[in-house]
Amino acid sequence: MAVYTDVAADELADFLKQYDLGELLSYKGIAEGVENTNFLLHTSHGSFILTLYEKRVAKSDLPFFLALMTHLAEHGVTCPLPVKAKDGEALHELQGRPAAIITFLEGIWPRKPNAVHCAGVGEGLARMHLAGANFAIKRANALSVAGWRPLFDAAADRADDVQPGLRAFLSAELDYLSGGVWPTNLPEGVIHADLFNDNVFFLGDKLSGIIDFTFACNDMLAYDVAICLNAWCFEPDHSFNVTKARAFLNAYGRVRKLSEAEEAALPLLARGAAIRFLLTRLVDWLNVPPGALVKPKDPLEYARKLRFHQSVSSARDYGLMPSGPVA
Ligand SMILES: Nc1ncnc2c1ncn2[C@@H]1O[C@H](COP(=O)(O)OP(=O)(O)O)[C@@H](O)[C@H]1O
Ligand SMILES: N[C@@H](CCOP(=O)(O)O)C(=O)O
């Protein structure tokens, strides 16, 4: 999150008249995150999150995200619920942006995730994958292989200003990943696609909720696993932590066992996940809107992670044994 679009108190109070949420007591912009504008609202009925959808989110996709949260919540996943206005609709408009209010989830996201958090995420991700199995609406992943080249093109000219040689490094990796190696036959379903530590809440060591479904889509379930390996299983110095990866993969496998093909594809999927976040971060790093309350994320963190995955020869390097997860 971030605040790209300011909302004045009287505009917000007017907006809230469409809802049965009581009186606005206070609100504040949330600086965390990078995608959308988010406000924490306190009304006489409780706490809520107001999101104004920005840049990467297509308005036509919003019904998917909102219905998905409702579906997952009905199938045992603790996630925010969209709040319907008096007209029965969850999606409205504020400051010219699509806007929705969702329920507030208790918990905090782990600033320094440990192996117990990683196991919690593994179990939570697998449960989310199972819960999404019968979700009827489909949304293609706009940030899979075909979506990476336009991001590269948007950043290529200035990539070497961020790190000398970055342009050639990205170009070679893109050529490799888009040259026919990307898997097409792995089990698919609804994936979160952005399950980073700031999108998973814990109360103590126990996962209490999953937020931020604005990248959710249909894609390979193992790609979501690869995204989490990147997001959860590296240390602040960007070294890979196999203990965390094993905890994550074993916990995932206890709920939904990865097939042999999925395991074999993990190093490749992890490379794809790394370049996807490298590219979006690079574009954001080079294009911070003037005046926006946002802290762009470091693209080079993902260049280092990508180099690690390039050196991986099999899923064993992630802590998996060939026959599948070990207890
Ligand atoms: N339903 C929620 N309950 C509690 N806090 C939330 C909720 N949704 C978002 N937040 C807070 O806002 C921050 C950014 O939200 P996020 O959805 O990740 O932003 P973005 O829309 O930019 O992806 C989170 O890290 C969290 O602190
Ligand atoms: N997780 C992405 C950025 C988008 O995530 P947000 O939930 O913080 O808005 C990254 O780390 O690059």
PDB file of C-alpha atoms and ligand atoms in Angstrom, residues 1-2 30 32-36 38 49 51 80 102-105 109 194 198-199 201 211-212 214, ligand 1:
ATOM      1  CA  MET A   1       0.000   0.000   0.000  1.00  0.00           C
ATOM      2  CA  ALA A   2       0.739   3.603  -0.159  1.00  0.00           C
ATOM      3  CA  ILE A  30      -1.334   3.784   5.279  1.00  0.00           C
ATOM      4  CA  GLU A  32       2.970   0.518   3.759  1.00  0.00           C
ATOM      5  CA  GLY A  33       2.696  -1.199   0.409  1.00  0.00           C
ATOM      6  CA  VAL A  34       3.243   0.109  -3.086  1.00  0.00           C
ATOM      7  CA  GLU A  35       0.261  -0.713  -5.260  1.00  0.00           C
ATOM      8  CA  ASN A  36      -2.896   1.057  -4.156  1.00  0.00           C
ATOM      9  CA  ASN A  38      -5.196   2.599   1.443  1.00  0.00           C
ATOM     10  CA  ILE A  49      -9.786  -0.511   5.299  1.00  0.00           C
ATOM     11  CA  THR A  51      -8.752   0.992  -0.861  1.00  0.00           C
ATOM     12  CA  PRO A  80     -10.969  -9.482   4.704  1.00  0.00           C
ATOM     13  CA  ILE A 102     -13.059  -4.215   3.423  1.00  0.00           C
ATOM     14  CA  THR A 103     -13.163  -5.487   6.984  1.00  0.00           C
ATOM     15  CA  PHE A 104     -10.137  -4.966   9.238  1.00  0.00           C
ATOM     16  CA  LEU A 105      -8.155  -8.070  10.207  1.00  0.00           C
ATOM     17  CA  TRP A 109       2.737  -9.106   9.695  1.00  0.00           C
ATOM     18  CA  ASP A 194       1.819 -11.720  -3.903  1.00  0.00           C
ATOM     19  CA  ASP A 198       3.408  -7.871   4.641  1.00  0.00           C
ATOM     20  CA  ASN A 199       0.329  -9.694   3.356  1.00  0.00           C
ATOM     21  CA  PHE A 201      -0.943 -11.529   9.596  1.00  0.00           C
ATOM     22  CA  ILE A 211      -4.740  -9.886   2.859  1.00  0.00           C
ATOM     23  CA  ASP A 212      -4.209  -8.126  -0.456  1.00  0.00           C
ATOM     24  CA  THR A 214      -5.049  -7.558  -5.961  1.00  0.00           C
TER      25      THR A 214
HETATM   26  N1  LIG B   1      -7.999  -5.974   5.939  1.00  0.00           N
HETATM   27  C1  LIG B   1      -6.965  -5.405   6.551  1.00  0.00           C
HETATM   28  N2  LIG B   1      -6.894  -5.437   7.902  1.00  0.00           N
HETATM   29  C2  LIG B   1      -5.875  -4.839   8.555  1.00  0.00           C
HETATM   30  N3  LIG B   1      -4.869  -4.177   7.947  1.00  0.00           N
HETATM   31  C3  LIG B   1      -4.873  -4.119   6.608  1.00  0.00           C
HETATM   32  C4  LIG B   1      -5.906  -4.745   5.839  1.00  0.00           C
HETATM   33  N4  LIG B   1      -5.652  -4.518   4.537  1.00  0.00           N
HETATM   34  C5  LIG B   1      -4.509  -3.800   4.496  1.00  0.00           C
HETATM   35  N5  LIG B   1      -4.037  -3.556   5.729  1.00  0.00           N
HETATM   36  C6  LIG B   1      -2.823  -2.791   6.078  1.00  0.00           C
HETATM   37  O1  LIG B   1      -2.431  -2.039   4.938  1.00  0.00           O
HETATM   38  C7  LIG B   1      -1.127  -2.449   4.478  1.00  0.00           C
HETATM   39  C8  LIG B   1      -1.071  -2.439   2.959  1.00  0.00           C
HETATM   40  O2  LIG B   1      -2.102  -3.244   2.393  1.00  0.00           O
HETATM   41  P1  LIG B   1      -1.956  -3.930   0.967  1.00  0.00           P
HETATM   42  O3  LIG B   1      -3.263  -4.562   0.646  1.00  0.00           O
HETATM   43  O4  LIG B   1      -0.751  -4.788   0.997  1.00  0.00           O
HETATM   44  O5  LIG B   1      -1.662  -2.730  -0.024  1.00  0.00           O
HETATM   45  P2  LIG B   1      -1.666  -2.658  -1.621  1.00  0.00           P
HETATM   46  O6  LIG B   1      -3.085  -2.390  -1.981  1.00  0.00           O
HETATM   47  O7  LIG B   1      -0.781  -1.511  -1.948  1.00  0.00           O
HETATM   48  O8  LIG B   1      -1.145  -3.939  -2.120  1.00  0.00           O
HETATM   49  C9  LIG B   1      -0.924  -3.811   5.050  1.00  0.00           C
HETATM   50  O9  LIG B   1       0.429  -4.136   5.207  1.00  0.00           O
HETATM   51  C10 LIG B   1      -1.654  -3.685   6.386  1.00  0.00           C
HETATM   52  O10 LIG B   1      -0.834  -3.040   7.326  1.00  0.00           O
END
